mmCIF file with all atom_site columns, C-alpha atoms in Angstrom:
data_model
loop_
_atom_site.group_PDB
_atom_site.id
_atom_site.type_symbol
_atom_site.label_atom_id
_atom_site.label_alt_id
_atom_site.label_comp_id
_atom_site.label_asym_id
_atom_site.label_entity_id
_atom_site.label_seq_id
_atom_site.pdbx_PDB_ins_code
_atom_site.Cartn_x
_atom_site.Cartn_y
_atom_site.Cartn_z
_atom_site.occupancy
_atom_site.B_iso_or_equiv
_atom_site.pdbx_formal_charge
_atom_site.auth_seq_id
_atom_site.auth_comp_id
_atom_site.auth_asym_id
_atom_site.auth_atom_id
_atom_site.pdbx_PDB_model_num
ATOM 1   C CA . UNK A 1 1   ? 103.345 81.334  129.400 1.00 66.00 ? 1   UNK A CA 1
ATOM 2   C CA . UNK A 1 2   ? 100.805 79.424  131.690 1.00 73.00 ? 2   UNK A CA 1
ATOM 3   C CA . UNK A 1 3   ? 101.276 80.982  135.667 1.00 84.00 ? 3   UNK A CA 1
ATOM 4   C CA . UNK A 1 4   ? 100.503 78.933  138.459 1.00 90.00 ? 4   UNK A CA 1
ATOM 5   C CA . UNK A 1 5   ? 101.504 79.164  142.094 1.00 96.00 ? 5   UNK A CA 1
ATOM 6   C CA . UNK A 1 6   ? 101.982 77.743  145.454 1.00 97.00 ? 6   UNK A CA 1
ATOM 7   C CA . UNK A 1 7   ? 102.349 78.255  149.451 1.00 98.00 ? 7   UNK A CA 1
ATOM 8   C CA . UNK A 1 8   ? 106.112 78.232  149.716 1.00 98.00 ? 8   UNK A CA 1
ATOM 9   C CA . UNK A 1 9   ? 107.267 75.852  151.676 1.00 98.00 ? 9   UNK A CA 1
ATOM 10  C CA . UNK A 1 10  ? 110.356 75.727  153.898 1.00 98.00 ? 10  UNK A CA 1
ATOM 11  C CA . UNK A 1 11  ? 112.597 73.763  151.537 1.00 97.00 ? 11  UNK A CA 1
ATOM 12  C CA . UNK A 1 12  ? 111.898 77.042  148.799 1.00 98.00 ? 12  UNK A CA 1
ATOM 13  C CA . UNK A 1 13  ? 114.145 79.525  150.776 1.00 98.00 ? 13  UNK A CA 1
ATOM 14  C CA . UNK A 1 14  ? 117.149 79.287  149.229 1.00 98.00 ? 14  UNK A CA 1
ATOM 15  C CA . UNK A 1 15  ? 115.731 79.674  145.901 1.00 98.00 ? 15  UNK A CA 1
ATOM 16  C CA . UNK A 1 16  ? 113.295 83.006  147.296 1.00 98.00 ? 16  UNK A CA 1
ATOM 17  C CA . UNK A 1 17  ? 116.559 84.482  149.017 1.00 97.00 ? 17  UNK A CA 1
ATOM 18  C CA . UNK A 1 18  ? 118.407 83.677  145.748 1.00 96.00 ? 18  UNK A CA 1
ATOM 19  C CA . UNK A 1 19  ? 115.536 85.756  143.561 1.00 96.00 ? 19  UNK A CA 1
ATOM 20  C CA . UNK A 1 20  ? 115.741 89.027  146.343 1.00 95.00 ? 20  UNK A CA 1
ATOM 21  C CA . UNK A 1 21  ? 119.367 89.338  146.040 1.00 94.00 ? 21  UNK A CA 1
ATOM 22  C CA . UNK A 1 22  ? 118.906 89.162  142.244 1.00 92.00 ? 22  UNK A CA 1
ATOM 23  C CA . UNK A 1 23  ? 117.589 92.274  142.639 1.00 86.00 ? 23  UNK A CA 1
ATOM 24  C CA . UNK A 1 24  ? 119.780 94.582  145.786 1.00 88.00 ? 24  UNK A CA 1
ATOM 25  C CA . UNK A 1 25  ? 122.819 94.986  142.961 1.00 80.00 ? 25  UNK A CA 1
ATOM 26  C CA . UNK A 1 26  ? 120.064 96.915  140.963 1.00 84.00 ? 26  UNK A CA 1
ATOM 27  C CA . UNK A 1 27  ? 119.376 99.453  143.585 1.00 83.00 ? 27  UNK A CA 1
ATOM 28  C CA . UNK A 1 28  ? 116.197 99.591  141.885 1.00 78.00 ? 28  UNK A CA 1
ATOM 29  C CA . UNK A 1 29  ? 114.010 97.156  143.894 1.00 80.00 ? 29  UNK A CA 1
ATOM 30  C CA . UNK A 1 30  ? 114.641 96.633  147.795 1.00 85.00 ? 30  UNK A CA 1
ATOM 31  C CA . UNK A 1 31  ? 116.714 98.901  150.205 1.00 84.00 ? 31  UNK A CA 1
ATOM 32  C CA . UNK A 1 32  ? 118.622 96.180  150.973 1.00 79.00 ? 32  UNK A CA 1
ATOM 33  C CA . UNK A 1 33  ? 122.107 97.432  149.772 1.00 83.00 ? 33  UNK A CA 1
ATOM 34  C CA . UNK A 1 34  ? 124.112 93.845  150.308 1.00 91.00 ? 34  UNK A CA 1
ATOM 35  C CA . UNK A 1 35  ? 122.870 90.158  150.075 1.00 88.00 ? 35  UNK A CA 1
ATOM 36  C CA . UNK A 1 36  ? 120.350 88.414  152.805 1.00 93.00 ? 36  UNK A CA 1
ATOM 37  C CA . UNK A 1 37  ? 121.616 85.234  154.179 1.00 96.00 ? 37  UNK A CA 1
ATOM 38  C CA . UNK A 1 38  ? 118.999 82.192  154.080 1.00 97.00 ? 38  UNK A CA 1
ATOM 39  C CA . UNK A 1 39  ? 119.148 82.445  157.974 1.00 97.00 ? 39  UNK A CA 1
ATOM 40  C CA . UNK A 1 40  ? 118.185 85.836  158.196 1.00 96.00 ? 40  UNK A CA 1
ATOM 41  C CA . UNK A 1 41  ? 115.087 85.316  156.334 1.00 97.00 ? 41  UNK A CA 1
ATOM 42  C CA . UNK A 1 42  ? 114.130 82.267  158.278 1.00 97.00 ? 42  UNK A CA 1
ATOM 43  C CA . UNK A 1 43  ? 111.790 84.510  161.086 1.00 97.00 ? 43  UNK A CA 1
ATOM 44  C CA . UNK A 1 44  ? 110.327 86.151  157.747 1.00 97.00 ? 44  UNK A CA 1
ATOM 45  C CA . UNK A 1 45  ? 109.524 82.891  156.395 1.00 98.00 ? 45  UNK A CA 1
ATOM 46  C CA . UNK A 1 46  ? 107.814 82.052  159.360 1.00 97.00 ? 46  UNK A CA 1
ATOM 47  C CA . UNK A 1 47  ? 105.620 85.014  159.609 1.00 95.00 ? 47  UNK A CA 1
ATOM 48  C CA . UNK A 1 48  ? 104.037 83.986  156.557 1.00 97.00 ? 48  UNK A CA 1
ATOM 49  C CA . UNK A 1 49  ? 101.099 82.070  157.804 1.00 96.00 ? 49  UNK A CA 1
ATOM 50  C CA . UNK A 1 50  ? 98.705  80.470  154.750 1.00 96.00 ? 50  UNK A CA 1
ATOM 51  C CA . UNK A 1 51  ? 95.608  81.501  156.563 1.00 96.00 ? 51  UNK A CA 1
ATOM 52  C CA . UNK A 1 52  ? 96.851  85.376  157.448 1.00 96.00 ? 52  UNK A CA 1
ATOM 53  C CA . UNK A 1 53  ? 99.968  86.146  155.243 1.00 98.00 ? 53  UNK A CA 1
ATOM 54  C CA . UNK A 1 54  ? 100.663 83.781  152.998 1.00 98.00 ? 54  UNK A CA 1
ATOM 55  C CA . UNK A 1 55  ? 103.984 83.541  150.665 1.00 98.00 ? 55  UNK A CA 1
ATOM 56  C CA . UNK A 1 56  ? 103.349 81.872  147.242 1.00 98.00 ? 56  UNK A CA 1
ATOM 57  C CA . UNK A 1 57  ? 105.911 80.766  144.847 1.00 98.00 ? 57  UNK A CA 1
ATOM 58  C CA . UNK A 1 58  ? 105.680 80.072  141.015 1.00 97.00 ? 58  UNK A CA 1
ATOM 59  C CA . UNK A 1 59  ? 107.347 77.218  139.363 1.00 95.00 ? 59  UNK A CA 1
ATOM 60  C CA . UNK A 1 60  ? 109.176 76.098  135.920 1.00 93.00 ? 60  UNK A CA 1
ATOM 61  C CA . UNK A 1 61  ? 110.226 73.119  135.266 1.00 91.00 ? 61  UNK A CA 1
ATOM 62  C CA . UNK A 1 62  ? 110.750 72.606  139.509 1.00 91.00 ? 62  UNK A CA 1
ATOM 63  C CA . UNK A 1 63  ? 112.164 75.799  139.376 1.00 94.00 ? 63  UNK A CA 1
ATOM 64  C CA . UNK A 1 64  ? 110.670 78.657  141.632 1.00 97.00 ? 64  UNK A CA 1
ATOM 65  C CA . UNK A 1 65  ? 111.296 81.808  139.606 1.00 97.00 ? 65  UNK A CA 1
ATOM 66  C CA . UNK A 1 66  ? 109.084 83.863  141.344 1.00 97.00 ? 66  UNK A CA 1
ATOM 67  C CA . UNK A 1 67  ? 107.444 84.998  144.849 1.00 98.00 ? 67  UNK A CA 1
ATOM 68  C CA . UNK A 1 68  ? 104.647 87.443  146.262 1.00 98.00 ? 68  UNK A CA 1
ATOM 69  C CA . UNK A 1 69  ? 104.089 87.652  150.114 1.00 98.00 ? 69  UNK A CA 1
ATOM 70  C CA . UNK A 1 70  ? 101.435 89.659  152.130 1.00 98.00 ? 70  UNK A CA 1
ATOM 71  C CA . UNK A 1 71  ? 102.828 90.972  154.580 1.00 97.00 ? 71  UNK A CA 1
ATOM 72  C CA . UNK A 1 72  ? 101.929 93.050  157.435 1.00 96.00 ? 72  UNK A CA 1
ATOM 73  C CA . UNK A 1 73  ? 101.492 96.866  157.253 1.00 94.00 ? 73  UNK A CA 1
ATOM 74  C CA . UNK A 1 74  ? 102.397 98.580  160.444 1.00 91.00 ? 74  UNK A CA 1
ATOM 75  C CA . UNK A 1 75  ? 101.792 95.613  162.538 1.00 86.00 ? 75  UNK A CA 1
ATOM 76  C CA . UNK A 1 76  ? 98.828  96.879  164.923 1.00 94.00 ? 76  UNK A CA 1
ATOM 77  C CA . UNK A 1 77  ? 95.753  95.021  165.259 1.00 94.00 ? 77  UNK A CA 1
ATOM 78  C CA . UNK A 1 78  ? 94.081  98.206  163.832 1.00 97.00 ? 78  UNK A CA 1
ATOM 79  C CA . UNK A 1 79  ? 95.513  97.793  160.187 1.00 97.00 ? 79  UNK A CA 1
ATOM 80  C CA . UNK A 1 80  ? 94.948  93.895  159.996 1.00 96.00 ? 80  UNK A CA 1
ATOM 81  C CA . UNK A 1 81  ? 92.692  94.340  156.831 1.00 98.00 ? 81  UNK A CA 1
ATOM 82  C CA . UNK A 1 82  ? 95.711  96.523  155.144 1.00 98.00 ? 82  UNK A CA 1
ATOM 83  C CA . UNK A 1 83  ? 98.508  93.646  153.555 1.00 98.00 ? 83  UNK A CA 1
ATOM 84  C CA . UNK A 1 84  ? 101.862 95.369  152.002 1.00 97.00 ? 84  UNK A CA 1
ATOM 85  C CA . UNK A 1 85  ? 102.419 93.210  148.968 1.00 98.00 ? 85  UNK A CA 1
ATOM 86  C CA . UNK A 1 86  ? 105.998 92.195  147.178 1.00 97.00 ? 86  UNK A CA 1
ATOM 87  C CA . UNK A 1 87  ? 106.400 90.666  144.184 1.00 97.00 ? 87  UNK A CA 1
ATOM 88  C CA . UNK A 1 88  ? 110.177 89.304  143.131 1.00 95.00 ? 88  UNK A CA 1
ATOM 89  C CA . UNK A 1 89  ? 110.423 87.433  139.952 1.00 96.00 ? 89  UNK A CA 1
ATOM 90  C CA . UNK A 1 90  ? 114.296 85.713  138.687 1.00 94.00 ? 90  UNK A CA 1
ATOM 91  C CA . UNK A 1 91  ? 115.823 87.347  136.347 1.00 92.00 ? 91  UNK A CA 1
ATOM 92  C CA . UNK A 1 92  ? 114.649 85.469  133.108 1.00 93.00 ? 92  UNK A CA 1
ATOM 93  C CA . UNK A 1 93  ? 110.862 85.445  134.245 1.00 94.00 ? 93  UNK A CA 1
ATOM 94  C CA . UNK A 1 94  ? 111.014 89.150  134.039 1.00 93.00 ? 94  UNK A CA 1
ATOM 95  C CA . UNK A 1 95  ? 108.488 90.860  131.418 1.00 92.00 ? 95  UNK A CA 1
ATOM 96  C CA . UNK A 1 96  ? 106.660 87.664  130.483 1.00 94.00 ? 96  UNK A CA 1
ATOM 97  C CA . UNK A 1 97  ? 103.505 88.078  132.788 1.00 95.00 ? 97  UNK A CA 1
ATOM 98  C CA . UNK A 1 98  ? 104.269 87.033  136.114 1.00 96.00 ? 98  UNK A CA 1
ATOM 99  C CA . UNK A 1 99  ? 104.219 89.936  138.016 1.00 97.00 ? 99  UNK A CA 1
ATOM 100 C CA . UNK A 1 100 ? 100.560 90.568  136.685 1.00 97.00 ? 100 UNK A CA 1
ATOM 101 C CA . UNK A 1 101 ? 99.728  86.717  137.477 1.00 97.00 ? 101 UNK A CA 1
ATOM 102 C CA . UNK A 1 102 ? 100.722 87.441  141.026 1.00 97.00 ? 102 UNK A CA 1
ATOM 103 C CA . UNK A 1 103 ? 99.383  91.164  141.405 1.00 98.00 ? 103 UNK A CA 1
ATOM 104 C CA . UNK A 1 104 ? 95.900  88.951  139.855 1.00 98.00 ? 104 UNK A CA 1
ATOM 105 C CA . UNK A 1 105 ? 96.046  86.711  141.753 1.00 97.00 ? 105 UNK A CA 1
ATOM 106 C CA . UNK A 1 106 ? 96.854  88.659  145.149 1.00 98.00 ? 106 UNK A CA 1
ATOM 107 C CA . UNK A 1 107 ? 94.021  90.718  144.675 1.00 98.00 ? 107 UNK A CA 1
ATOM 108 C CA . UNK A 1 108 ? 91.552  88.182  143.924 1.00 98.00 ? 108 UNK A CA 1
ATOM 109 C CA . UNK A 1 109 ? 92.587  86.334  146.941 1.00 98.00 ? 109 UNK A CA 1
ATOM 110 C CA . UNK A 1 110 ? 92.612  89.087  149.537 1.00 98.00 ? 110 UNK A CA 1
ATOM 111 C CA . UNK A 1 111 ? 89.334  89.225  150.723 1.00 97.00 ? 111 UNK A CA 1
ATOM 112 C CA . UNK A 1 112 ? 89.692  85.387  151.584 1.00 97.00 ? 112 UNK A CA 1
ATOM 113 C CA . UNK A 1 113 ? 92.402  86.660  154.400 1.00 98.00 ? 113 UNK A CA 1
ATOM 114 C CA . UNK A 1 114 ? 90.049  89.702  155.389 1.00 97.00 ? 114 UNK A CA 1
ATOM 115 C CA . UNK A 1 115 ? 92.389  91.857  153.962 1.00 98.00 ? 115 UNK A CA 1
ATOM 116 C CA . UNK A 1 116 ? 90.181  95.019  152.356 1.00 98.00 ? 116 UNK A CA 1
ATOM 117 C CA . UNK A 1 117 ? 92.967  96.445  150.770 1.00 98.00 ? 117 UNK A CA 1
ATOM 118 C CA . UNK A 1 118 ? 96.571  96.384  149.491 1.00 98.00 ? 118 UNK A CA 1
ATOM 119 C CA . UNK A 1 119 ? 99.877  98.471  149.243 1.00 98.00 ? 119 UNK A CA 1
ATOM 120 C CA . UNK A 1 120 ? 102.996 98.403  147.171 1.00 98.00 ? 120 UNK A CA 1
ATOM 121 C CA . UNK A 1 121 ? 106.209 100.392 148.446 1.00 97.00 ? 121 UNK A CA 1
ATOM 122 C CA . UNK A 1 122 ? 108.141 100.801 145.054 1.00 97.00 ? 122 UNK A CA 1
ATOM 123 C CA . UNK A 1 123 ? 111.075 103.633 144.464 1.00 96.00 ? 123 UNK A CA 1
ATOM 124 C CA . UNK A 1 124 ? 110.102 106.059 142.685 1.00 95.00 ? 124 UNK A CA 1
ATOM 125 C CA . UNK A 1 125 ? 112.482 105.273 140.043 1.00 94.00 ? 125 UNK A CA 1
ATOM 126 C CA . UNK A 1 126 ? 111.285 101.748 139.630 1.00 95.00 ? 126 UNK A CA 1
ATOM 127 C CA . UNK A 1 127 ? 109.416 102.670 136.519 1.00 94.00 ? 127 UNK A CA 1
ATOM 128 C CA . UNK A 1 128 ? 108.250 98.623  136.184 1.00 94.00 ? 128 UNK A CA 1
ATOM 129 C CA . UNK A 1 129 ? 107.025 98.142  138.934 1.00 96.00 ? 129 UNK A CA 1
ATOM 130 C CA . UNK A 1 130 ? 105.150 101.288 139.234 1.00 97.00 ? 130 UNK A CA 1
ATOM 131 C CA . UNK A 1 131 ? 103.346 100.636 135.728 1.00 96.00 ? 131 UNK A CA 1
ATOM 132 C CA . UNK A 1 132 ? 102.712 96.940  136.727 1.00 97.00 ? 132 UNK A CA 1
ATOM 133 C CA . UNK A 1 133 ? 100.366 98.261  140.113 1.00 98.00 ? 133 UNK A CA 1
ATOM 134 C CA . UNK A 1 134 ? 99.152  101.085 138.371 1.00 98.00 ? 134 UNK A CA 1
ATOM 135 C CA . UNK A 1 135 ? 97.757  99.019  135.687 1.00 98.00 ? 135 UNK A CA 1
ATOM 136 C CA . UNK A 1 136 ? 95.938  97.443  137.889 1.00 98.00 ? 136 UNK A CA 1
ATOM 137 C CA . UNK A 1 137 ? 94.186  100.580 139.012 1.00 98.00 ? 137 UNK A CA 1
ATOM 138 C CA . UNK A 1 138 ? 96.401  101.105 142.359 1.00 98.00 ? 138 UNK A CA 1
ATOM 139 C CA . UNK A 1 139 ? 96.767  104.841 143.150 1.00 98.00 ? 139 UNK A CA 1
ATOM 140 C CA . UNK A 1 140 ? 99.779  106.953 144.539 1.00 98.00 ? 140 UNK A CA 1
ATOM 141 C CA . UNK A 1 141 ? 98.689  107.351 148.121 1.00 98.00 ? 141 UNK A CA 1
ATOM 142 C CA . UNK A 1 142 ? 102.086 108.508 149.363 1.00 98.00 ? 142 UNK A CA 1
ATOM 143 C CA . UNK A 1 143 ? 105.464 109.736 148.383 1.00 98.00 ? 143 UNK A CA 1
ATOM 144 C CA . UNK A 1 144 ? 108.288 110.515 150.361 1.00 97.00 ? 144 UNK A CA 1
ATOM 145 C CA . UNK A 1 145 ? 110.631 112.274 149.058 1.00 98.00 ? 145 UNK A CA 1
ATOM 146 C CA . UNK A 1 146 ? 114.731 111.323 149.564 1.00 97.00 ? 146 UNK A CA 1
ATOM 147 C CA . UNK A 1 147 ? 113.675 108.392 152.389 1.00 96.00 ? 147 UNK A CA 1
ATOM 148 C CA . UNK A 1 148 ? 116.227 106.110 151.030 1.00 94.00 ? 148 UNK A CA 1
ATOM 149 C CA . UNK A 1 149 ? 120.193 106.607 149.698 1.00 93.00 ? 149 UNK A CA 1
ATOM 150 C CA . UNK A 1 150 ? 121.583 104.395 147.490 1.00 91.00 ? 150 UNK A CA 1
ATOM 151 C CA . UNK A 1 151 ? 124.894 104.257 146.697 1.00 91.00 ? 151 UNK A CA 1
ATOM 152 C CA . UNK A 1 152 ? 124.651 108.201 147.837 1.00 93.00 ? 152 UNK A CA 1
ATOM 153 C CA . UNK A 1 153 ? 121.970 109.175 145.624 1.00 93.00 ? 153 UNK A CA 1
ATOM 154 C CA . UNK A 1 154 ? 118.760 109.886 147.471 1.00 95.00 ? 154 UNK A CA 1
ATOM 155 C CA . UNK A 1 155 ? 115.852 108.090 145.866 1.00 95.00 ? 155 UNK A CA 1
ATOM 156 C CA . UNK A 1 156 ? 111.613 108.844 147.012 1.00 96.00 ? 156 UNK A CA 1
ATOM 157 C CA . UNK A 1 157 ? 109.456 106.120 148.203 1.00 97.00 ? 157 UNK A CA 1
ATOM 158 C CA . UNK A 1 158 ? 106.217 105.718 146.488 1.00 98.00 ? 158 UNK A CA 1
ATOM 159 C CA . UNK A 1 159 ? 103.176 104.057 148.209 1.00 98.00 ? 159 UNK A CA 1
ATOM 160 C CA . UNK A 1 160 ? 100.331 103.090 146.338 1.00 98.00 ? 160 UNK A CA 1
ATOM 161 C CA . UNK A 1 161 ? 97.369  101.452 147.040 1.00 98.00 ? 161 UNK A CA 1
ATOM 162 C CA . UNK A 1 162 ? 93.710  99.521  146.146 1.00 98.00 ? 162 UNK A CA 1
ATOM 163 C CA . UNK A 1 163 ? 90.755  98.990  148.177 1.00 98.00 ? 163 UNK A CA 1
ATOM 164 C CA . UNK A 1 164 ? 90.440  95.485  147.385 1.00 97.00 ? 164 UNK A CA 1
ATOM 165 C CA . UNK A 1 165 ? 86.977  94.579  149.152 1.00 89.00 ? 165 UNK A CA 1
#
């Protein structure tokens, strides 16, 4: 399959809200434990400047079936050059290369937004998504254990991270 992607644009939030609550029934990818309205993301989508924090989108057949935003990490001028990213794909784009596109592609493009390195924050039962960042040479920084409940079961927090630049 041949990846591309995109700046998001406006008119792509349904289709980027539709993707994340793909995934909050899972309990496996955000801590979100019930659907995100399309309003409730609009701030978000806003705080995803091209030139800073950009939000890209992948496309089939004028489809997006994927997304990966920087985003800020801690949100003090101090940690400007440190990006969080996330990576949600749809359901049928999962385990056909996207997610490594994106990761790619994120990482190639950092130092262009003098960002000098990256994070992921991925449960610690998220076995994909931990093999996906650690193939690309990102190391377990962090964990922290029991952070999050889910449906009553405690699950850890993993942080890893790459200096990117």
């Amino acid at each position: 399959m041949i990846h591309t992607h995109r700046l998001a644009r406006f008119d792509d939030l349904p289709a980027i809200v539709a993707i994340y609550n793909s995934t909050v029934a899972s309990r496996q990818v955000t801590a979100d434990t019930e659907p995100v309205s399309v309003a409730s993301r609009h701030s978000w989508f806003l705080e995803h400047t091209p030139d800073k924090r950009p939000l890209w989108v992948a496309e089939q057949a004028g489809q997006v079936i994927g997304w990966l935003s920087y985003s800020n990490f801690y949100g003090r001028p101090a940690y400007s050059g440190t990006a969080e990213l996330s990576i949600y794909l749809h359901e049928e784009a999962r385990g056909k290369g996207l997610g490594r596109y994106f990761l790619k592609q994120a990482m190639d493009y950092a130092p262009q937004l003098a960002i000098h390195t990256l994070l992921g924050f991925i449960f610690g039962h998220n076995v994909p998504s931990l093999a996906l960042f650690e193939s690309f040479d990102f190391a377990r920084w962090a964990t922290m254990p029991r952070v999050a409940t889910l449906d009553g079961v405690e699950r850890d927090l993993i942080i890893l991270g790459k200096r990117v630049a």
